[in-house]
Each structure stands twice: as C-alpha cells, then as structure tokens.
XYZ file of C-alpha atoms in Angstrom:
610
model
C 198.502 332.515 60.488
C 196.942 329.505 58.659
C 197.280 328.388 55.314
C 195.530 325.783 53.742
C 196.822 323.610 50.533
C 194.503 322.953 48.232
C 196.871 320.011 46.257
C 196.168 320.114 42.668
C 199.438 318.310 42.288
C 198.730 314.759 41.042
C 202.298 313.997 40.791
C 205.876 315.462 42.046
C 207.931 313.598 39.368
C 209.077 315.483 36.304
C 207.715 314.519 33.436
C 210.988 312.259 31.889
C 211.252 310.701 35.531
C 207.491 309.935 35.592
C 207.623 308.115 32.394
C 210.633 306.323 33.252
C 209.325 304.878 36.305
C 205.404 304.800 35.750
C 205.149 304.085 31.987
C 208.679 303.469 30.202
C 208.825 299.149 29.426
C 205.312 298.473 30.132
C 204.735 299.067 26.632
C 207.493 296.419 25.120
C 205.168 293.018 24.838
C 207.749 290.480 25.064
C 206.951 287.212 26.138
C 210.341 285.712 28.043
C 210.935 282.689 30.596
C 211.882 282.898 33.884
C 214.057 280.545 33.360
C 216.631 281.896 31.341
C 216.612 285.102 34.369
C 216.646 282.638 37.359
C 217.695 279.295 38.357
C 215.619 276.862 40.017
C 218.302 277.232 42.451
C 218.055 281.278 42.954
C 220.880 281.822 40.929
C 220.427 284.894 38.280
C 221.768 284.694 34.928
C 223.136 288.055 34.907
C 223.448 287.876 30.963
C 219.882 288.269 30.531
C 220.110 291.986 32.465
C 223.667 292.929 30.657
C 222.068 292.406 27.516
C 219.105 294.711 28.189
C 222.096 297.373 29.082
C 222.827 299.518 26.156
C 225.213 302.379 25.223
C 223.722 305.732 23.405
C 225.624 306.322 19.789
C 228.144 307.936 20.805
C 229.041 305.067 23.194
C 230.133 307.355 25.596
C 227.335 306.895 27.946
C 224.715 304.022 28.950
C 221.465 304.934 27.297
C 219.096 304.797 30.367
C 215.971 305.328 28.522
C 216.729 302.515 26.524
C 217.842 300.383 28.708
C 214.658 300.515 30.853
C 212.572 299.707 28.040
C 214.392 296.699 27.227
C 214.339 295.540 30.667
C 210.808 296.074 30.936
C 209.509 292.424 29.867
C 212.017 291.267 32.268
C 210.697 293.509 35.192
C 207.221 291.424 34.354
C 208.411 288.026 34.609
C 210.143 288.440 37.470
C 206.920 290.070 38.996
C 204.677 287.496 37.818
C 207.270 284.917 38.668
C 207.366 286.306 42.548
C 203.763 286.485 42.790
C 203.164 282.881 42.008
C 205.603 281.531 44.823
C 204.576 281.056 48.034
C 206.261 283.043 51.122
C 208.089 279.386 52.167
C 208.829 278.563 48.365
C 211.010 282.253 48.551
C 212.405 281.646 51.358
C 213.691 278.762 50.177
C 214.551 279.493 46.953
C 215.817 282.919 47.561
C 216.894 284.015 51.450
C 220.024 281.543 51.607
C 221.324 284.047 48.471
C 220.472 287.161 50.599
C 222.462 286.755 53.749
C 225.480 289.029 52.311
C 222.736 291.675 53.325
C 222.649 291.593 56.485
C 219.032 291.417 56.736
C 217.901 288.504 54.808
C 214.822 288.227 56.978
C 213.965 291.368 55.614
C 213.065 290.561 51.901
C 210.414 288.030 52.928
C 208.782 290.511 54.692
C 208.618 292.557 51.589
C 207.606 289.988 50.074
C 204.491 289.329 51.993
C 203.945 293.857 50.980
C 203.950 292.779 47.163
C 200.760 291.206 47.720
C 199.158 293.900 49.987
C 196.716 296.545 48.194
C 197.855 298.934 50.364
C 199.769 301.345 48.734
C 201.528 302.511 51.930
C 202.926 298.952 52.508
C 204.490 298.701 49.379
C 206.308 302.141 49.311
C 207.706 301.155 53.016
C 209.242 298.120 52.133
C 210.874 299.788 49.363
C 212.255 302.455 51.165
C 213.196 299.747 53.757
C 214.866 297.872 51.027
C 216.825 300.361 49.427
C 218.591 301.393 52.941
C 219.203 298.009 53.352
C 220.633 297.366 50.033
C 222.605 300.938 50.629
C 223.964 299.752 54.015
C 224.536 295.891 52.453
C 226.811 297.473 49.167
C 228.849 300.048 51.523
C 230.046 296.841 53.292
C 230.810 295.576 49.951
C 232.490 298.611 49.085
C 234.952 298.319 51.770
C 235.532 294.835 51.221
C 238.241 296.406 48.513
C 237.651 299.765 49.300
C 238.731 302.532 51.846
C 235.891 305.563 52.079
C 232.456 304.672 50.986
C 231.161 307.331 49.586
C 227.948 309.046 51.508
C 225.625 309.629 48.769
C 224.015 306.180 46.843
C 224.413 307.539 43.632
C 228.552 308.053 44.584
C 228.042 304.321 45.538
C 227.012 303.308 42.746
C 229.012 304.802 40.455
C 231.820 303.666 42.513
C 234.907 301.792 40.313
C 234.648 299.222 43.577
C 231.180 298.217 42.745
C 232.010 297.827 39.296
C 234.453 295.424 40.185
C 231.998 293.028 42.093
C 229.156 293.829 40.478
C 229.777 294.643 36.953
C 227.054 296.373 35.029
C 224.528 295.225 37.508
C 224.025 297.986 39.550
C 224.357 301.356 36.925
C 221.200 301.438 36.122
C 219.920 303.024 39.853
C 222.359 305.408 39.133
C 221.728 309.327 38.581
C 219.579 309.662 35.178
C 218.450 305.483 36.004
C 215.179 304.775 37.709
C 215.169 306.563 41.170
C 212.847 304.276 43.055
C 213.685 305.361 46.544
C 213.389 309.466 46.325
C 210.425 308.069 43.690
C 208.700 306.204 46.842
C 208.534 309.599 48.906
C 205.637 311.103 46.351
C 204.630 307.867 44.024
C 203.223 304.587 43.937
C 205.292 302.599 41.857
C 204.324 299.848 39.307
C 204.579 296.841 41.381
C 206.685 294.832 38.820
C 209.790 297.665 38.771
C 209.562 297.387 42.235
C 209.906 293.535 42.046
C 213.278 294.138 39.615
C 214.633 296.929 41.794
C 214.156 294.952 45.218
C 215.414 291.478 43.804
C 218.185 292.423 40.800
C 221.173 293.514 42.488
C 220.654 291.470 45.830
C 221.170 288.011 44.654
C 224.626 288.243 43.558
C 227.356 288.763 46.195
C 228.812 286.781 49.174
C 227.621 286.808 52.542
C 227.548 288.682 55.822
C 225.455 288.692 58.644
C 221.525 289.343 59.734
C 218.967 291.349 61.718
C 216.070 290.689 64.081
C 212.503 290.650 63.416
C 211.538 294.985 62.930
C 208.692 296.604 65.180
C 206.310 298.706 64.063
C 208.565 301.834 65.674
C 210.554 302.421 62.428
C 208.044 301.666 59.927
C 206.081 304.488 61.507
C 208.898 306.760 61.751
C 209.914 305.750 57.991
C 205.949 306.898 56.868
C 205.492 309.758 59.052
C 208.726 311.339 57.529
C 208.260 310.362 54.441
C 204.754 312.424 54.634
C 206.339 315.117 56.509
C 209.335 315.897 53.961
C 206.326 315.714 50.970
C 204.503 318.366 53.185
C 206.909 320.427 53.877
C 208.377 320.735 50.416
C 205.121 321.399 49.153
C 204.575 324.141 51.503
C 207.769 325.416 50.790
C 207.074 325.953 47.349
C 203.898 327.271 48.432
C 204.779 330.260 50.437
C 207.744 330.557 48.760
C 206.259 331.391 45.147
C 208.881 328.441 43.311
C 206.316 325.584 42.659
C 208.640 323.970 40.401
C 210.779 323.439 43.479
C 208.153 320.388 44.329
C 209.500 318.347 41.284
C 211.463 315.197 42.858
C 213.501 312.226 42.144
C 215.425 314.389 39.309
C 218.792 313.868 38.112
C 219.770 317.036 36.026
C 217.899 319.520 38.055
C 218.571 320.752 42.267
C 216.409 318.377 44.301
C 214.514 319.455 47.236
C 215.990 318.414 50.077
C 215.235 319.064 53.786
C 218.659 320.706 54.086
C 217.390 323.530 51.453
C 214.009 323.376 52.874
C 215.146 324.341 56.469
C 217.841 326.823 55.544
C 217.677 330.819 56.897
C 218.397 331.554 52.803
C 217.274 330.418 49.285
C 219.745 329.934 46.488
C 219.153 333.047 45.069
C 220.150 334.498 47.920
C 215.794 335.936 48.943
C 215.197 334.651 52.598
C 213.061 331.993 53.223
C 209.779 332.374 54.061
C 209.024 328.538 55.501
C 211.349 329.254 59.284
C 209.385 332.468 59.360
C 205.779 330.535 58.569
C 206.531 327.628 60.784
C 208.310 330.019 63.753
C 211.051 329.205 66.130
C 210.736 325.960 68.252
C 208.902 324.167 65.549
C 212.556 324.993 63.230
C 214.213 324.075 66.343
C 212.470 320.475 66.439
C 213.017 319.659 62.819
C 216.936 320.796 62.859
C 217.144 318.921 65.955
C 215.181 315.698 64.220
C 217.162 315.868 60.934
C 219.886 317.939 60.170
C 222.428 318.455 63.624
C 225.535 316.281 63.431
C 224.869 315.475 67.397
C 221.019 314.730 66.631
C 219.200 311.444 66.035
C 218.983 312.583 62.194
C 216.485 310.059 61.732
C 215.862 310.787 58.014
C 219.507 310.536 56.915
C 220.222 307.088 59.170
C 217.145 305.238 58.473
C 217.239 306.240 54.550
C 221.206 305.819 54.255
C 220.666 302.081 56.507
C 222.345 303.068 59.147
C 219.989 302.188 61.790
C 219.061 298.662 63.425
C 215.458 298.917 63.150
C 214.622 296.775 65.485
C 216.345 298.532 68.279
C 214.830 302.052 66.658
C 213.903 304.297 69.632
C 210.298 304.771 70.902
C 210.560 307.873 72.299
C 212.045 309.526 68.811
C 208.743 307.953 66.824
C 206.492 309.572 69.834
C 208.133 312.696 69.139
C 207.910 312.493 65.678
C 204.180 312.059 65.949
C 203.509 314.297 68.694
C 205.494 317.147 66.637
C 203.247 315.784 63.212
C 199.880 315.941 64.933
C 200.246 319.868 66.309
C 201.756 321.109 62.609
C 198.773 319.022 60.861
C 196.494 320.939 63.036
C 197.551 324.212 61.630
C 196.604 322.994 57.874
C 193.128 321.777 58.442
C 189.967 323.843 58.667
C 189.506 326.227 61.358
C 186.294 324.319 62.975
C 188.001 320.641 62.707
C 190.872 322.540 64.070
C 189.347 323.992 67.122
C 187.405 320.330 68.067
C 190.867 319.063 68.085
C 192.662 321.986 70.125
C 189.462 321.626 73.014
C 191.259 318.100 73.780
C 192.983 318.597 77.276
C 196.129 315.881 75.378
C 195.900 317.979 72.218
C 196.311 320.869 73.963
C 199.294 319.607 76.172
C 200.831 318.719 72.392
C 200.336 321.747 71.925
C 202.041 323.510 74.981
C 204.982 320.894 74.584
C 205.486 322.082 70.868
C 205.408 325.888 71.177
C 208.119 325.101 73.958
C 210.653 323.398 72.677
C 214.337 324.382 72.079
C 217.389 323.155 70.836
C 218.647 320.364 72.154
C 221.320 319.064 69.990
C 223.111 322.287 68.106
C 226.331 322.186 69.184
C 225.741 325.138 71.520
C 223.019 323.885 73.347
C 224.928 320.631 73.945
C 228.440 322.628 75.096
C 225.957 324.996 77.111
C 223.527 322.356 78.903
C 226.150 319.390 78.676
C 229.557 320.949 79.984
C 229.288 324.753 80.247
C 226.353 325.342 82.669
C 227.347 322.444 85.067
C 231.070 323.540 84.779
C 229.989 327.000 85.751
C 228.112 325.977 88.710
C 230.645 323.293 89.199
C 233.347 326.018 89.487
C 231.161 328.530 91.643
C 230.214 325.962 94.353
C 234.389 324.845 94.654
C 235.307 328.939 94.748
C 232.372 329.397 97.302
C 234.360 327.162 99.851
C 237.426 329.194 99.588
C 236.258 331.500 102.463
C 235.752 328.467 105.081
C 238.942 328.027 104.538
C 240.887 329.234 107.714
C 243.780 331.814 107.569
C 247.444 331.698 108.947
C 247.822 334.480 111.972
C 250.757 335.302 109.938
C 248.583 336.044 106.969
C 248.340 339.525 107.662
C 251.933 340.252 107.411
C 252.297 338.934 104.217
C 249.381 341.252 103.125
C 251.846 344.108 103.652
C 254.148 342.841 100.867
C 251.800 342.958 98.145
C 249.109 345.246 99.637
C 249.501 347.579 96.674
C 248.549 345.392 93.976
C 245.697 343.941 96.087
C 243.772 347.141 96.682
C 244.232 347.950 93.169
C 242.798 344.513 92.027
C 240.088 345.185 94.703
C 239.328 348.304 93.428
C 239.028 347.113 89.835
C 236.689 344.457 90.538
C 233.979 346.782 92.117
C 234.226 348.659 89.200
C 233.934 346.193 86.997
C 231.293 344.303 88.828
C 229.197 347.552 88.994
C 229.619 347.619 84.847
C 228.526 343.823 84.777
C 225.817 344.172 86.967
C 223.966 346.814 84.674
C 223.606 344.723 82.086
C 222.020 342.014 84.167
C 218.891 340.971 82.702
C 215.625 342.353 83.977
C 214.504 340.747 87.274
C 217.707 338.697 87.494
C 219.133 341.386 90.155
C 220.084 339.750 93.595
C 221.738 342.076 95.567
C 222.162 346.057 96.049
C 225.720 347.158 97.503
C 227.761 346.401 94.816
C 230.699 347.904 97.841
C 229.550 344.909 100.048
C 229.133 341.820 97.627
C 227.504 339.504 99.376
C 228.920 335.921 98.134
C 226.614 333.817 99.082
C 223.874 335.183 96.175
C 226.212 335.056 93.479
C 225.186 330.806 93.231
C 221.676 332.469 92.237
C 222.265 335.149 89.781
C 224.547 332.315 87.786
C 221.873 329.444 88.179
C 219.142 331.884 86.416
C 221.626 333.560 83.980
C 222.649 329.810 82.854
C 218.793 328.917 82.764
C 218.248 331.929 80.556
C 217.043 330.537 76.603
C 219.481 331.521 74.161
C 218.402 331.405 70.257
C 220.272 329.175 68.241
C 218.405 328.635 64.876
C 220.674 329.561 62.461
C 223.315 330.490 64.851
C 226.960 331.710 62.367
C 230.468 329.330 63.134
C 231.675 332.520 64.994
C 229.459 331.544 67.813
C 229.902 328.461 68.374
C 233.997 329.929 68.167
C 233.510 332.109 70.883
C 231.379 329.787 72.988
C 234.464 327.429 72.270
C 236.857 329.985 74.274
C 234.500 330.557 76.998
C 234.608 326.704 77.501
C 237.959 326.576 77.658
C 238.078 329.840 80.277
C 235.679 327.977 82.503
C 237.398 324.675 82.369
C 240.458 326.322 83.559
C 239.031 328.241 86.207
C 237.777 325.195 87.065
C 240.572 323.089 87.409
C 242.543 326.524 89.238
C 239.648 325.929 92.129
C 240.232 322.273 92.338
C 244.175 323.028 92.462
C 244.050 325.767 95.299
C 241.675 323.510 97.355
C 243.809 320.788 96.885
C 246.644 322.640 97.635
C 245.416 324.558 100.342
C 244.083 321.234 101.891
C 247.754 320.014 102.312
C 249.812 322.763 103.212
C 247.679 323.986 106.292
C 247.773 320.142 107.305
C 251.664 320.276 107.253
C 251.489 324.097 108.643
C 249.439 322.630 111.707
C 251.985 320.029 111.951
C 254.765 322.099 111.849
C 256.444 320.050 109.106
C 256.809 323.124 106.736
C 260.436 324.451 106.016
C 261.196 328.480 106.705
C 260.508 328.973 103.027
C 257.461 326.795 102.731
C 256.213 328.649 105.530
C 256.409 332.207 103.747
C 254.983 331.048 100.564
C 251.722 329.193 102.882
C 251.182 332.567 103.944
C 251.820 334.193 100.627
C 249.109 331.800 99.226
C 246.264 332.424 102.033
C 246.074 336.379 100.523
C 246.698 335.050 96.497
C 243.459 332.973 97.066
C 241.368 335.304 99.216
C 241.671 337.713 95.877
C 241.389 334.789 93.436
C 238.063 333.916 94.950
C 236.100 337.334 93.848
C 238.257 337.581 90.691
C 237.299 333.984 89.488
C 233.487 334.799 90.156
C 233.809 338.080 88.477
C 235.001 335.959 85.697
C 232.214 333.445 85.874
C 229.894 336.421 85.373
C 230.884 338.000 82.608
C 230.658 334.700 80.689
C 227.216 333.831 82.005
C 226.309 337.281 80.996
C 228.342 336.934 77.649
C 226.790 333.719 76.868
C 222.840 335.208 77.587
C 223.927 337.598 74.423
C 225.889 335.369 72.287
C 223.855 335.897 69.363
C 225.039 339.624 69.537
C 228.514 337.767 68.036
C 226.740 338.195 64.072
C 226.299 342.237 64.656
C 230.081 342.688 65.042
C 232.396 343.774 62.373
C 235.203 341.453 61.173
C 237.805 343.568 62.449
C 235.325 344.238 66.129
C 235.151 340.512 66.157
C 238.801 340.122 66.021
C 239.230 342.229 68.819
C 236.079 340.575 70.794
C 237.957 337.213 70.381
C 241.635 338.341 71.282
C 240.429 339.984 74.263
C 238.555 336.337 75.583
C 241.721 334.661 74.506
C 243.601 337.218 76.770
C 241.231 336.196 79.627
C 241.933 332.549 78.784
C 245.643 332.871 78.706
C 245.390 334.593 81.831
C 243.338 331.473 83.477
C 245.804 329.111 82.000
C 248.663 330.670 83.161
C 246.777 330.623 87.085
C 246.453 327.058 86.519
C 250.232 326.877 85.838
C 251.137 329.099 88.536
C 249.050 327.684 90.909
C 249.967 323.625 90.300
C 251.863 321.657 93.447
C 255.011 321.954 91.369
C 254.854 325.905 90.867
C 253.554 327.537 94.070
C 254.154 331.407 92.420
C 251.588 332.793 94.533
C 252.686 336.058 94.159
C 252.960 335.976 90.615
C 249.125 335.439 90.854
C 248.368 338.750 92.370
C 250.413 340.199 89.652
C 249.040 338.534 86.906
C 245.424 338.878 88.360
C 246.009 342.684 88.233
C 246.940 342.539 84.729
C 244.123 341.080 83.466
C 241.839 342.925 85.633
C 243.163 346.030 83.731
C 242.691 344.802 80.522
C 239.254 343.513 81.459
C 238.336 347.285 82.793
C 239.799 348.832 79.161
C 238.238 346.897 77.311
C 234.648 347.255 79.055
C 235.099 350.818 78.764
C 235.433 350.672 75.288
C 231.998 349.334 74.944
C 233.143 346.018 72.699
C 231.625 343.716 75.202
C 228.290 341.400 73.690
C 226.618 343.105 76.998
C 226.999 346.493 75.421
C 225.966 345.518 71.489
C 222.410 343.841 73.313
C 219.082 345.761 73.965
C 219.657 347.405 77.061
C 217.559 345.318 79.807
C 219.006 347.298 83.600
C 217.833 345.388 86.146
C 215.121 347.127 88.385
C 217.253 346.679 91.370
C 218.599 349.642 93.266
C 222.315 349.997 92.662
C-alpha cells in the first residue's frame, strides 16, 4: 500500500500560537537601548523584562498576549544588538555568565546559527538550546528542590524557579511562546529566538561544561524532528482527524509520538497508522522512542539528558537507515523503484522488514535472562546422567518405587500432551516411551529462537513471563545445588568418610535426582512452549487468567520448595519424590482441562510421527 501526501499545510501552529510566535510584537515600533537591557559587562537588567510582564484585569493571571507584545521591541534590540558583535566580542562579553549551564560552549555555537540563512541551522540550535536550558534549570531546581518535575512546562511553573528566577522564566510557560515544540514545524523570527535563547540564561550561578558536539546528534536531533512532523501528518491523514496536526498548543491535546504510536485513539476507534506502517517498522519506532529500557532518543535529547558529544553512532545510523526505507514508501512509484534496484537500498530494505523488538521488557527478560537461563539450566540437568550411581542405589529404589513409577508415568503422559502442541517442523524425536535426552537441547534452542509478537503486548504478559522467570531461575539454581551436592557426597562416599545415616540419604538422593532430571526438562518445556504463545495471555477471561496464573505459581512454589529441599543444609531427598509427584498431578489436571496458552493457540501438530 502507498500513500502519497500532497501537503497543502503551510503551517501546523494554531492560529493564536502562530500569531504569538510569528507576528505578535513585531508590530510595537519602539525604539529602546541596549543599554538599559544589558550591561557592558553581560549583566541583564531584569527590570526592563519584569516591566514588559503584565497581569490580565482580573489580576489573577499573567496576560501572555500582552506581555509578548510589550516585549517585542526588546526581542529586536537584543537581536540587532547580537548581530552586531563579533563571535570573540560574545564570548567575552557573554560565556563567563553562561557556565551555570553546563554547556557554555554551546551558545557560541548558536551564535555563529543566528547568522546562517539556513533555516535548518537555526531551528537546531534552538532545539539544542532549549534541552540545554531544560537540563541547566532542573539542576537549579534541585539546588532547593527534591523532584524536578519531568515535563518543562511543570519546570517552569515550579515555586523553586520562582524563587531564583522570579518572573523571568513564566513567560515559556503553557499559553507563553512555545519555541521548542514551535521549532519541530516553524521557522521562527530570528529576533524571538535571540530573546528566548539569551533571557533566562544570563542570570544564575554556575556549574560545569561540555565538549565540543559532533555532527551525530545534530543529525539525530533533524532527522527526528522531520520524522515526528511526518508521522503526525500521516497520522492525521489516514486517520481522518486533520486537526490532530495542529502543534505547540496549550489549551488543546498535543500530538505526541506516544498518541501517535498507540494500538487505540482517544475515542476509543483503533488506529489506523500501526496497521499502515505494519509490524517491525512499529517495533523500531517503540524501540527508538517510547520503551523505558530503549535509547528513547527523542525524550533524552529534547528533555537534555544526553551528552551530545558522546551521542551514539550506531543509534543515528539506525535512525537514518530506518528514515530512508519509510521515505521510500511516500515518493512516486518510478523514483521509488530506481531507489529499491540499489543492491544497499535493498539490504535497508531487508534489514527493516526484519526487525523486532529489542528493548520491550519481554524481549529483554526473554533474549537477556530467560533464553540463556533455559539453556543454561538444560545443559547443567543434561549432566545429571554422567553422573555415576551407588550399587546400593537400587535398594533404595524399593522404598519409594511407588511414587516413582507414578511420577514416571505422569511425565510420558504429559510429555505426549506437550509434544502435540509443538510447533510445526520443530518435532525431534518419535517414541515419546523412549525419550531420547540428548535432543531435548534442540527442540528448546529452536522453541527459544521462535519470534514472539510484542507490539502492544497487555501488563498481564509481561506478569506471567515474570513467573516463568522466576520458575526457571529456580530450576536453575536446583541443578547447580544437586551437582554441587552430588559432587561432594560421592567424593566422601568413595572415601568412606560418610556416617550410616549419610550413607542412606547418598543413596536416597542418586534415585531423587535420576527423576528430577526428566521432571525439570519436562518443566523447561512447557515454558518454552508457553512462552512461543504468550500472546494467547489477552484471549483469557479474568477469572481463566486467575486460574492460568495460580496454576504457574503452583509450579513455582513447587521449584522453590526443591531448591529448599535440595540445599546442603536440608538433604530431604525423599520429600522430593513426594513433592515432584504432587505437582506432576496438578500439572496433568490442569492440562486436561485445556487452560494451558498451548491449548487457547492455533493448533500447529508437528508433522512428526508420534
């Protein structure tokens, strides 16, 4: 599907915001000296803003409208005033005043933009100057505050900043000129920009300073600043709501990528852009923006929270690489198809249709901790069998032998349920009587290599997937136990150091772990399988759900209490065989009743011959 946008938009500002920024003050004709706003020094004579501030009639409120027009003529000077210095004469005059910043180096940089004629230029250093100046009052903040607040306009309304800053700072408030969210869509008259990059940075004390910036983040910076405009637009687009693409607005819902990306609109109506765009491209730009665990590169570099200079490469590749292959599916067919012939456009391409998730919090507990700790767990359990057995071993078989041909029993049956719901060409062996240990490694590599959806993936789960964790983790640590264990004991049995009683419960142990084995890869199993249908979780019922989760919880509590029973200072080896029964019952009940995510998926057999 391709749509093209044919932009008759000539501005995303509403019309109060537009004249506030683009036209409001520039029609006062005032003539005033820069004197009597700066020092020759750098100092500002705050007096000459305060005064511009005014209150509406009720007095209840500052009268922003007002108060921008007034301050026009002083926007001006301080333009022309900037313009006429040289970049040393600033520096001079003006970076010893800016090192409570952080960045001070920063501001003659945007100084040399003010005289580019490149429109770009301009618009980056102001969205580079307002996360600085973001970043720069948060540490003020804290200076006699506890919790800066997230948003700017919080910060700014802040009683803290009042306190340093008096008046200074309310007029970049909510309802004041918005010049960052206005730098997304507009190019801003140079002299507000001046005002809004030099008024509330002079006056404050100092802190400390950053390194020269690469190009990295100033790409990064302009690419998503283009790709936010794009998107919005086309999300108004195929979502019939063009006044959705107004911006920078204080009394109406803004546009933001978090609404943009979501599964639903606020009415409720799905929305249409996730289904447009498709899977792995959602995948990249939740990954990119909105995941806690993610690089969030729009929220850190807006908010100041990054150190440009050290700003990653690889993201701003990414970024590009991710720009270039949706760009491609907006421009005319023939321009598109010259492009797509290219053998590195077409690699783009592959890479981009490929991707998944790598930072929801599911990928990162699957791929991070849950597939190695299954394979981790697998590979210690597979060395249970070298392990050699006691002569005496069999004799202790007779005093449980009840319980362990019952267990036995149950896990063929059980296995035999699992295995039919093995995904299709994932089946590795046949005699389900005779279960060959040494291909159960295989069937759990590919069932934890298996793709699992997580674009808008519900909290229950990620709860689930939580419990799982937990159940592997313990099984985990039971394997490292009995090894350990195991290890030692035959040592001192060997050695003949073992008391009378030591001795029976060595031999007691050697049958406990030959049934643990199958029963902890059993339970490896039916996690890798329950975590290939996870997204099955959403089609439960609240009260199914309920039962879903105690029944994993039952299976956990069961592994913890093996890791208790098992520990050096414990040694209840035949309380294992008990409890292992128990929960091998409960597992069997509960699989016939069908509850199992295995059972709610599309049926997918496995070819294989049972």
């Amino acid at each position: 599907m391709q749509i093209l946008l044919e932009d008759p938009t000539t501005t995303c500002l509403s019309p109060s915001v537009y004249d506030m920024i683009c036209k409001l003050g520039f029609e006062v004709r005032e003539s005033r000296d820069i004197n009597s706003i700066v020092t020759q020094n750098g100092e500002v004579c705050w007096k000459a803003i305060t005064d511009c501030v005014i209150y509406t009639q009720s007095a209840q409120a500052l009268d922003y409208q007002g108060s921008v027009r007034l301050l026009g003529p002083v926007c001006e000077v301080i333009h022309l005033h900037l313009s006429s210095l040289t970049k040393g004469q600033f520096e001079i005059q003006y970076v010893p005043w800016l090192q409570w910043t952080s960045s001070p180096e920063l501001f003659a940089e945007i100084f040399d933009a003010l005289e580019s004629l490149q429109s770009p230029a301009i618009s980056l250093s102001l969205m580079k100057l307002t996360a600085c100046l973001e970043r720069a009052l948060g540490d003020v903040f804290l200076l006699i505050g506890k919790e800066c607040p997230f948003l700017l306009r919080d910060l700014l309304a802040s009683e803290e900043l009042a306190q340093v800053f008096g008046l200074s700072v309310v007029l970049f408030n909510d309802g004041g000129v918005d010049g960052r969210n206005g730098a997304t869509t507009e190019k801003l008259p140079s002299a507000k920009q001046a005002h809004l990059g030099t008024s509330t940075a002079h006056r404050s004390s100092r802190l400390g300073g950053w390194g020269r910036f690469p190009r990295f983040a100033d790409c990064a910076i302009l690419l998503l600043t283009q790709l936010e405009t794009g998107l919005r637009h086309l999300f108004a687009t195929i979502n019939k709501c063009p006044q959705r693409l107004l911006t920078a607005e204080s009394t109406a819902l803004y546009t933001t990528f978090d609404e943009i990306l979501a599964k639903h609109l606020n009415d409720g109506e799905i929305n249409q852009l996730p289904l447009f765009l498709g899977e792995p491209a959602m995948e990249f730009l939740w990954d990119f923006l909105n995941h806690q665990q993610g690089p969030r590169v729009r929220d850190r570099l807006s908010h100041g929270e990054i150190n440009l200079p050290e700003f990653p490469k690889g993201v701003t590749d990414q970024l590009l690489t991710f720009s270039t292959v949706l760009l491609l599916r907006f421009v005319e067919e023939e321009l598109a198809s010259v492009f797509k012939e290219k053998a590195a456009i077409q690699s783009l391409v592959h890479l981009a249709e490929g991707y998944s998730a790598h930072f929801h919090p599911m990928s990162l507990l699957r791929k991070q901790t849950f597939s190695s700790q299954v394979l981790s767990c697998e590979k210690s359990i597979r060395a249970w069998p070298l392990l050699p057995l006691p002569r005496e071993a069999e004799e202790a078989r007779l005093e449980c032998s009840s319980e362990i041909n019952a267990c036995n029993s149950l896990i063929i049956k059980i296995t035999h349920e699992l295995y039919h719901h093995v995904p299709e060409n994932h089946g590795v062996f046949t005699d389900l009587d005779n279960r060959p240990i040494e291909k159960w490694p295989r069937l759990l590599r590919e069932l934890c290599g298996i793709r699992v959806p997580t674009l808008f993936c519900p909290r229950a789960v990620l709860e689930v997937l939580t419990v799982l964790q937990n159940i592997v983790r313990c099984c985990t640590h039971v394997s490292h136990q009995v090894v350990a264990s195991w290890v030692r004991r035959h040592q001192q049995w060997a050695e003949k150091t073992l008391r009378s009683r030591q001795r029976q419960n060595f031999v007691r142990m050697s049958w406990s772990i030959k049934l643990l084995s199958p029963v902890l890869l059993l339970i490896l199993l039916l996690i890798a399988l329950e975590l290939v249908n996870i997204p099955e979780v959403h089609g439960k019922k609240t009260d199914e759900y309920q039962q879903y989760l105690k029944f994993l919880k039952s299976i956990l509590q069961y592994t913890e209490n093996l890791e208790a029973h098992t520990s050096p200072e414990k040694n209840k080896w035949i309380e294992t065989i008990r409890l292992t029964h128990t929960a091998l019952l409960r597992m069997w009940t509960f699989s016939e009743k069908k509850q199992m995510l295995i059972h709610l998926a599309k049926k997918c057999t496995s070819t294989a011959v049972l």
